[in-house]
XYZ file of C-alpha atoms in Angstrom:
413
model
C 98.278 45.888 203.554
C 95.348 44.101 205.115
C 92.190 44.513 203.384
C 89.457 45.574 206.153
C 86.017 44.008 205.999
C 82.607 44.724 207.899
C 81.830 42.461 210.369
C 78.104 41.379 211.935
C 78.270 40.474 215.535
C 76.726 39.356 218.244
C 78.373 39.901 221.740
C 77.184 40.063 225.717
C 77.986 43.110 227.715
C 79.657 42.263 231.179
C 77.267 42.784 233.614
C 74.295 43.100 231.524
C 71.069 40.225 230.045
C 70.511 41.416 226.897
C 72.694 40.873 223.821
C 74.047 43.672 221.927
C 74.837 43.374 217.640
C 75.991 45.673 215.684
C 79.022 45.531 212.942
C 82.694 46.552 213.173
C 85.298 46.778 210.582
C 88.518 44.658 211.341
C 91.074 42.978 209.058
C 90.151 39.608 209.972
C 88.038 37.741 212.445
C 90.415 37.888 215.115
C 91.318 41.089 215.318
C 87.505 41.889 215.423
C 87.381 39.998 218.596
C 90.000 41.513 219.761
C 88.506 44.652 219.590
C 85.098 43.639 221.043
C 87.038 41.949 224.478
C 88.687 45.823 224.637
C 85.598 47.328 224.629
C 84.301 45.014 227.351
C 81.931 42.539 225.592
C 82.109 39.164 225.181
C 81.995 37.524 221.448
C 79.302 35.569 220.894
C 79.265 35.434 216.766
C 81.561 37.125 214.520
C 81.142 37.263 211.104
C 81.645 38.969 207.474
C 78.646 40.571 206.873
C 76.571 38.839 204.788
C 76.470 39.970 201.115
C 73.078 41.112 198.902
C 71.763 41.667 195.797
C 73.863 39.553 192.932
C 76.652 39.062 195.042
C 74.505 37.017 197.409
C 76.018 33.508 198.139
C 74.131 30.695 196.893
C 73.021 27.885 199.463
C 71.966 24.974 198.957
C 69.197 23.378 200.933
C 70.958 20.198 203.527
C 70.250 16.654 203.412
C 71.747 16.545 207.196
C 69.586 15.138 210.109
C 71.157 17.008 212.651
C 72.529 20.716 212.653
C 75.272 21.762 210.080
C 78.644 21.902 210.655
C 78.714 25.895 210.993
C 76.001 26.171 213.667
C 78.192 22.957 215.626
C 80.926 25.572 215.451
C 79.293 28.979 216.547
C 77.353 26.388 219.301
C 80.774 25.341 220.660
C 82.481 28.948 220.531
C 79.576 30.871 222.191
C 79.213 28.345 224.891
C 83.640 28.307 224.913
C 83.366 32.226 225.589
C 80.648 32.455 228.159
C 82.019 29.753 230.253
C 85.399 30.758 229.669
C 84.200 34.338 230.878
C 83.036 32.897 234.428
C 79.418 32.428 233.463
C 77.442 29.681 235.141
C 76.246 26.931 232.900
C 72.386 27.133 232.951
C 73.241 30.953 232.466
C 75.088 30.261 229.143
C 72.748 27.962 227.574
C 69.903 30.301 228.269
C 71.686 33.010 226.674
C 72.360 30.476 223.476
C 68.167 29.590 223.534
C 67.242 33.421 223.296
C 69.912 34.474 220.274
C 70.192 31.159 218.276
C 69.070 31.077 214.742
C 69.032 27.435 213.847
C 65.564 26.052 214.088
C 66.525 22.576 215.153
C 69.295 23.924 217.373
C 66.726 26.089 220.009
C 64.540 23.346 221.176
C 67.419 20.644 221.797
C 69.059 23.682 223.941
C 65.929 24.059 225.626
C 66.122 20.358 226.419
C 69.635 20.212 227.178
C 69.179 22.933 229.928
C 66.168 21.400 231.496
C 68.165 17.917 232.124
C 70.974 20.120 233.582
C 68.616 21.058 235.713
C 67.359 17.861 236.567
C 70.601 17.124 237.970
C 72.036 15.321 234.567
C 75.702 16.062 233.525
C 76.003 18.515 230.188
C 77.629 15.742 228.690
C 74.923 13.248 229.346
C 72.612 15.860 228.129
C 74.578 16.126 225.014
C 74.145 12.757 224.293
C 70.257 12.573 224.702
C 70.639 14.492 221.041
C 73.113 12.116 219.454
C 71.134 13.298 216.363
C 72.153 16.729 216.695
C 75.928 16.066 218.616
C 77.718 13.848 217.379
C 79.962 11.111 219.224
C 83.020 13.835 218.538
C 80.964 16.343 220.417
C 80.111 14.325 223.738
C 83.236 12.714 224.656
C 85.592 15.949 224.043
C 82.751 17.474 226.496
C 82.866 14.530 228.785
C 86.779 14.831 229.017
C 86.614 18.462 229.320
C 83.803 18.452 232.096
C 85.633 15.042 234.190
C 89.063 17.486 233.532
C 87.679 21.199 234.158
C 88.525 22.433 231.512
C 85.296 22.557 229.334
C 86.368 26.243 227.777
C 88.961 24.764 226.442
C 87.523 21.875 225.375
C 84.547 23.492 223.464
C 87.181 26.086 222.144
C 88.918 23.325 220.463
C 85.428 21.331 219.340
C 84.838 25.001 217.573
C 88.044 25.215 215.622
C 87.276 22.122 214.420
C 84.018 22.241 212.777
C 85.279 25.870 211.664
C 87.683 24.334 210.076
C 85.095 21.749 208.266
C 83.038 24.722 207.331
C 85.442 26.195 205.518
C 86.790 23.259 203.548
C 82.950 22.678 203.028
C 82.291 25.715 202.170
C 85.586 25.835 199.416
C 84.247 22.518 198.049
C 80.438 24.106 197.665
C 82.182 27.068 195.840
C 83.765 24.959 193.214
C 81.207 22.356 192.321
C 77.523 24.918 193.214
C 78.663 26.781 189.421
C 78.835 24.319 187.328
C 76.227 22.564 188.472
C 73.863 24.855 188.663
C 75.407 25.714 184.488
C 74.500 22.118 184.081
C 70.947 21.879 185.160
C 70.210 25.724 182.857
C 72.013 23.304 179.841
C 69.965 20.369 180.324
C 66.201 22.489 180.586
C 67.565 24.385 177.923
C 68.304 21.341 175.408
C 65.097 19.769 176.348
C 63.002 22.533 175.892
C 64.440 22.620 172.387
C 64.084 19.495 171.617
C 60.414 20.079 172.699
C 59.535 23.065 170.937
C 61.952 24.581 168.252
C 62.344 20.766 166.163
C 58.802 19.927 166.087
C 58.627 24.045 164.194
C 61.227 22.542 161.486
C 60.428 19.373 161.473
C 56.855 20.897 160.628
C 58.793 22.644 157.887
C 60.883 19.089 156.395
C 57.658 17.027 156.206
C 56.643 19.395 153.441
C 60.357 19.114 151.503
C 58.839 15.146 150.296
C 62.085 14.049 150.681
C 64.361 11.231 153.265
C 65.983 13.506 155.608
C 69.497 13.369 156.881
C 70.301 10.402 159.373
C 70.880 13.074 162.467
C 68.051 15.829 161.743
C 65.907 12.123 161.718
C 67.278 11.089 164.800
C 66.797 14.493 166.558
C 63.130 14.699 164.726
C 62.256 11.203 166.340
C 63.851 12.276 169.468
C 61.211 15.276 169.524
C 58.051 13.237 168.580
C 58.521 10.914 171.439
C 59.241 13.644 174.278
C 55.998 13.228 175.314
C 57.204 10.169 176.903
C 60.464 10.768 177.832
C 60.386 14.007 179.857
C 57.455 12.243 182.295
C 59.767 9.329 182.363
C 62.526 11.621 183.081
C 61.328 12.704 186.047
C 59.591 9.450 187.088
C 63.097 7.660 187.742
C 64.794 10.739 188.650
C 61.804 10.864 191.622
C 62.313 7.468 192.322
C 66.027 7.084 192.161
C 66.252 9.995 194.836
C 63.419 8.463 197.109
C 65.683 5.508 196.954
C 69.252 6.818 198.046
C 67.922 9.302 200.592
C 66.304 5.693 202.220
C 69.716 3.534 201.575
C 72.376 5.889 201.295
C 73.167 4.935 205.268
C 73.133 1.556 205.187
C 75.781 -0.598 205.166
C 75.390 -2.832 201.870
C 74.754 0.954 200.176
C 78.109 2.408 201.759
C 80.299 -1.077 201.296
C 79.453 -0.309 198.015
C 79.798 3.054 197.012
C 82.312 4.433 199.481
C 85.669 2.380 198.039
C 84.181 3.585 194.215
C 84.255 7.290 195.655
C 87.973 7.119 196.763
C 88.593 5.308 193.094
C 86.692 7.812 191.039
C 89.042 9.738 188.408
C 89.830 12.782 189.221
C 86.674 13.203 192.149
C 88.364 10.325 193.732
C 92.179 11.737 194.976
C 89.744 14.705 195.949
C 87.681 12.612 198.231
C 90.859 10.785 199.741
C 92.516 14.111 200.660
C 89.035 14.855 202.521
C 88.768 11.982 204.269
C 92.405 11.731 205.186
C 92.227 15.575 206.042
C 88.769 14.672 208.526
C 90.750 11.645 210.147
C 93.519 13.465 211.124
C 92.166 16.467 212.040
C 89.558 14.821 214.515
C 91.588 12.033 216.201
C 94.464 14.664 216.736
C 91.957 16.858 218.550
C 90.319 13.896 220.814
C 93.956 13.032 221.379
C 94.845 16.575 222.358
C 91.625 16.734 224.888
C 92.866 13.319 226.456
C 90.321 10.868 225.487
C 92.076 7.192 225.014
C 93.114 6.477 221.769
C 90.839 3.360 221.524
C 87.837 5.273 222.291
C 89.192 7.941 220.261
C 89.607 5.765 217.087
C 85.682 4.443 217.263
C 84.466 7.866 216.873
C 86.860 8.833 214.609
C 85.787 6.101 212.427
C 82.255 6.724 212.932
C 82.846 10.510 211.940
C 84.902 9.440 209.012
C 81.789 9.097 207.010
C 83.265 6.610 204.536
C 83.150 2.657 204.890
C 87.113 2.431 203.833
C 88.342 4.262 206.184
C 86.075 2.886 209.176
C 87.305 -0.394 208.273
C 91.166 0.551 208.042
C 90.553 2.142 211.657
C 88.865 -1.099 213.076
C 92.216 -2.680 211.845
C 94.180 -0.021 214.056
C 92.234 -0.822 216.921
C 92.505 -4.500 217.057
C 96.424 -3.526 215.842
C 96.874 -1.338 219.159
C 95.170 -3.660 221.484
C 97.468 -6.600 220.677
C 99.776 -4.007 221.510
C 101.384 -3.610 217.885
C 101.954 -0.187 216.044
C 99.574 2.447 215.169
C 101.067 2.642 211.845
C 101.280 -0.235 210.303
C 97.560 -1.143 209.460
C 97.509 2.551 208.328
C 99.931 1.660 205.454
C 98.387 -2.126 205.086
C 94.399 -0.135 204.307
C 95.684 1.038 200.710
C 93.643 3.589 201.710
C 96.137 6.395 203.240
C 98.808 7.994 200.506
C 102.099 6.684 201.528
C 103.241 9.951 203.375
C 100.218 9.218 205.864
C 101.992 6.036 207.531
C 105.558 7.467 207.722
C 104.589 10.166 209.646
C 102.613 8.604 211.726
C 105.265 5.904 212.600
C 107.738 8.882 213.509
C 104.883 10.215 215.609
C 104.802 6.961 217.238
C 108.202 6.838 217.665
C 109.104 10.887 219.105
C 105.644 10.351 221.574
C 104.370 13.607 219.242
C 101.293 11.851 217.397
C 98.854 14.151 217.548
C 101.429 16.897 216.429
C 101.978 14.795 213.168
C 98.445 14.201 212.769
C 97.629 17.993 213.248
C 100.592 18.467 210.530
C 98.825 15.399 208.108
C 95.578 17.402 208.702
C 96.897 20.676 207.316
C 98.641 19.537 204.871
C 95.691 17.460 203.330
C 93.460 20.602 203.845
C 95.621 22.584 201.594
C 95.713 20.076 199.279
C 91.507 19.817 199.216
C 92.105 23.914 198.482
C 94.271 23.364 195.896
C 92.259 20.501 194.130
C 88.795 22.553 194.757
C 90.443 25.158 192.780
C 92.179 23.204 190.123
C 88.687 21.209 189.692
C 86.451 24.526 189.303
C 89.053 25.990 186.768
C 88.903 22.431 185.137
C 85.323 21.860 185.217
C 84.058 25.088 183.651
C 85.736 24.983 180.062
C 84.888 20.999 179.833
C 81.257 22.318 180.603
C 81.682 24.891 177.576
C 83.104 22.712 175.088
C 80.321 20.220 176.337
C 77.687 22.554 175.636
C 79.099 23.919 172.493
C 79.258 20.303 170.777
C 76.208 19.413 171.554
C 74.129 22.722 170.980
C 76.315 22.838 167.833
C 75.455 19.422 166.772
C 71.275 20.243 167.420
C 71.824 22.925 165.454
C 73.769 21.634 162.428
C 71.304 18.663 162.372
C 68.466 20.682 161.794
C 70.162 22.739 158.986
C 71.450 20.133 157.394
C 67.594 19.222 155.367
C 68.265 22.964 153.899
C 71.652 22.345 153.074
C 71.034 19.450 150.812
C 68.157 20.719 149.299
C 70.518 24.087 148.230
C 72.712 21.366 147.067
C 70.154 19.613 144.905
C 68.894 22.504 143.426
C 72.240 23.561 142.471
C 73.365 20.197 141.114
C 70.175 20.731 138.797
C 70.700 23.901 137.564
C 73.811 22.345 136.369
């Protein structure tokens, strides 16, 4: 039996300006839609209502210059619905200005709609905010305006970036835990190390006697956090000053990127992504008609890895000598081995983007499986972690009293 949820939406009523919300219960989010086209309105978001209190979901603030993925999605599936509904297109991006929540989003709207008015095309007003749209964005719009069939086209842009929200969000869920278990750990040993030694270590300089080589080390270790805590934070300052500057540039991502896809355990996780993103784009550019050559720059750009924009530079100088598709896939060492072969019987039956869709789901449900694997992994690694060296602060400053019970023993012998 389905398990029904509340649902917060947002919808326009036929024949009406204003925008009604309210929440609905439904079994999923499609069936909630469902319902709200019955009832005469047209979906503009759809959503689990958000959760409060302790059972809040924790967010992170983004590092992203242009909009997140999620607001790219609900973007592209508003506009999809109005247009698809017979709305003109000033209409629908007016509508989109007056009920959008993302800061950064409303103004570029606001923009877009004035060059639309100015006689530009939407997709040439797209790409006046490459910032905020990315190359994926503008040429499935392009195709879809040149093809009329822009509904459908923006339907399909929002599936995909749902999609990437999801596996985002999956990914957030298993590493936002830990981490957040890790930084606690870390203030808390510190602040130990600040406060309780110095108390005992008060207490051993009375004893008049050499103290154990650890409860020494962890004494020393106190007496010279003056130091190292400002230090601490001097190079953690500067070290993220420094990657937020370089973390773009090419002699940063030559770098980095192949170590990423070569990292234990992280790195098959970060291959299954990036094979997962691949496939999953170029099979929707394919789908929406834009030529494969074209298709495979922006793919690459979107790839956001340095491996994999290089293996697809291969491809394209591969398909314009007229050679296969799949044969600089398997000669990157970057694709698993299954990648290749079923791209080569794409090739072959004329059904690429079918196998690519197929590579793309597959790989996603891998990424769940690992994201789940890695949280259950992560968490008792973090414990034990903790546990030694907690244990081994506190042993070290017992050990003093231990072998001064010891002596006085031995001498009462």
């Amino acid at each position: 039996m389905a398990i029904v949820q509340e649902f917060a939406f947002q919808a326009l009523q036929q024949g009406h300006t204003g925008v009604v919300k309210g929440t609905i219960e439904g079994p999923n989010e499609s069936a909630v839609i469902s319902k709200l086209k019955a009832q005469g309105l047209i979906p503009l978001q759809v959503e689990v209502k958000a959760k409060t209190g302790l059972h809040r979901e924790i967010t992170l603030p983004s590092l992203r210059k242009g909009v997140s993925s999620k607001s790219l999605a609900l973007f592209a599936r508003q506009m999809s619905a109005l247009i698809n509904a017979g709305l003109p297109l000033l209409r629908t991006l007016s509508i989109l200005v007056e009920q959008t929540t993302d800061k950064k989003l409303r103004p570029v709207l606001t923009s877009v709609a004035g060059d639309i008015e100015s006689g530009s095309s939407f997709s040439g007003a797209l790409a006046r905010h490459s910032d905020v749209f990315p190359p994926l964005v503008i040429s499935i719009v392009r195709v879809g305006e040149s093809g009329g069939f822009l509904g459908a086209a923006l339907d399909s842009i929002a599936q995909n970036y749902q999609r990437e929200t999801e596996l985002h969000g999956k990914i957030r869920a298993a590493t936002t835990y830990p981490l957040v278990v890790l930084v606690i750990a870390i203030i808390g040993v510190l602040s130990m190390v600040t406060f309780v030694v110095p108390v005992f270590a008060n207490m051993f300089a009375g004893m008049g006697k050499a103290l154990p080589l650890p409860t020494q080390i962890l004494v020393n270790i106190s007496h010279n956090m003056w130091w190292i805590i400002p230090t601490l934070i001097i190079v953690t300052l500067v070290a993220w000053i420094w990657w937020t500057r370089n973390r773009f540039t090419d002699r940063y991502r030559k770098t980095v990127d192949p170590i990423k896809l070569r990292m234990p355990v992280f790195g098959k996780l970060n291959t299954k992504i990036a094979v997962a993103r691949f496939s999953r784009n170029l099979s929707m550019m394919l789908n929406a008609g834009v030529p494969i050559i074209e298709a495979l720059s922006i793919v690459g750009q979107a790839a956001n890895n340095w491996k994999i924009e290089e293996a697809v530079r291969d491809i394209q100088e591969s398909i314009r000598a007229g050679k296969s598709f799949s044969v600089p896939l398997e000669n990157a060492r970057v694709f698993p081995p299954m990648v290749p072969q079923m791209v080569a019987v794409g090739e072959e039956s004329g059904t690429l983007s079918d196998m690519l869709t197929s590579i793309a789901d597959f790989y996603e449900d891998e990424v769940n499986t690992a994201t789940e694997q890695l949280s259950s992994l992560i968490e008792p690694i973090l414990i034990v972690g903790l546990g030694i060296v907690i244990g081994g602060m506190v042993i070290s400053l017992y050990l003093p009293i231990f072998t001064l019970y010891a002596d006085l023993a031995n001498q009462s012998h």
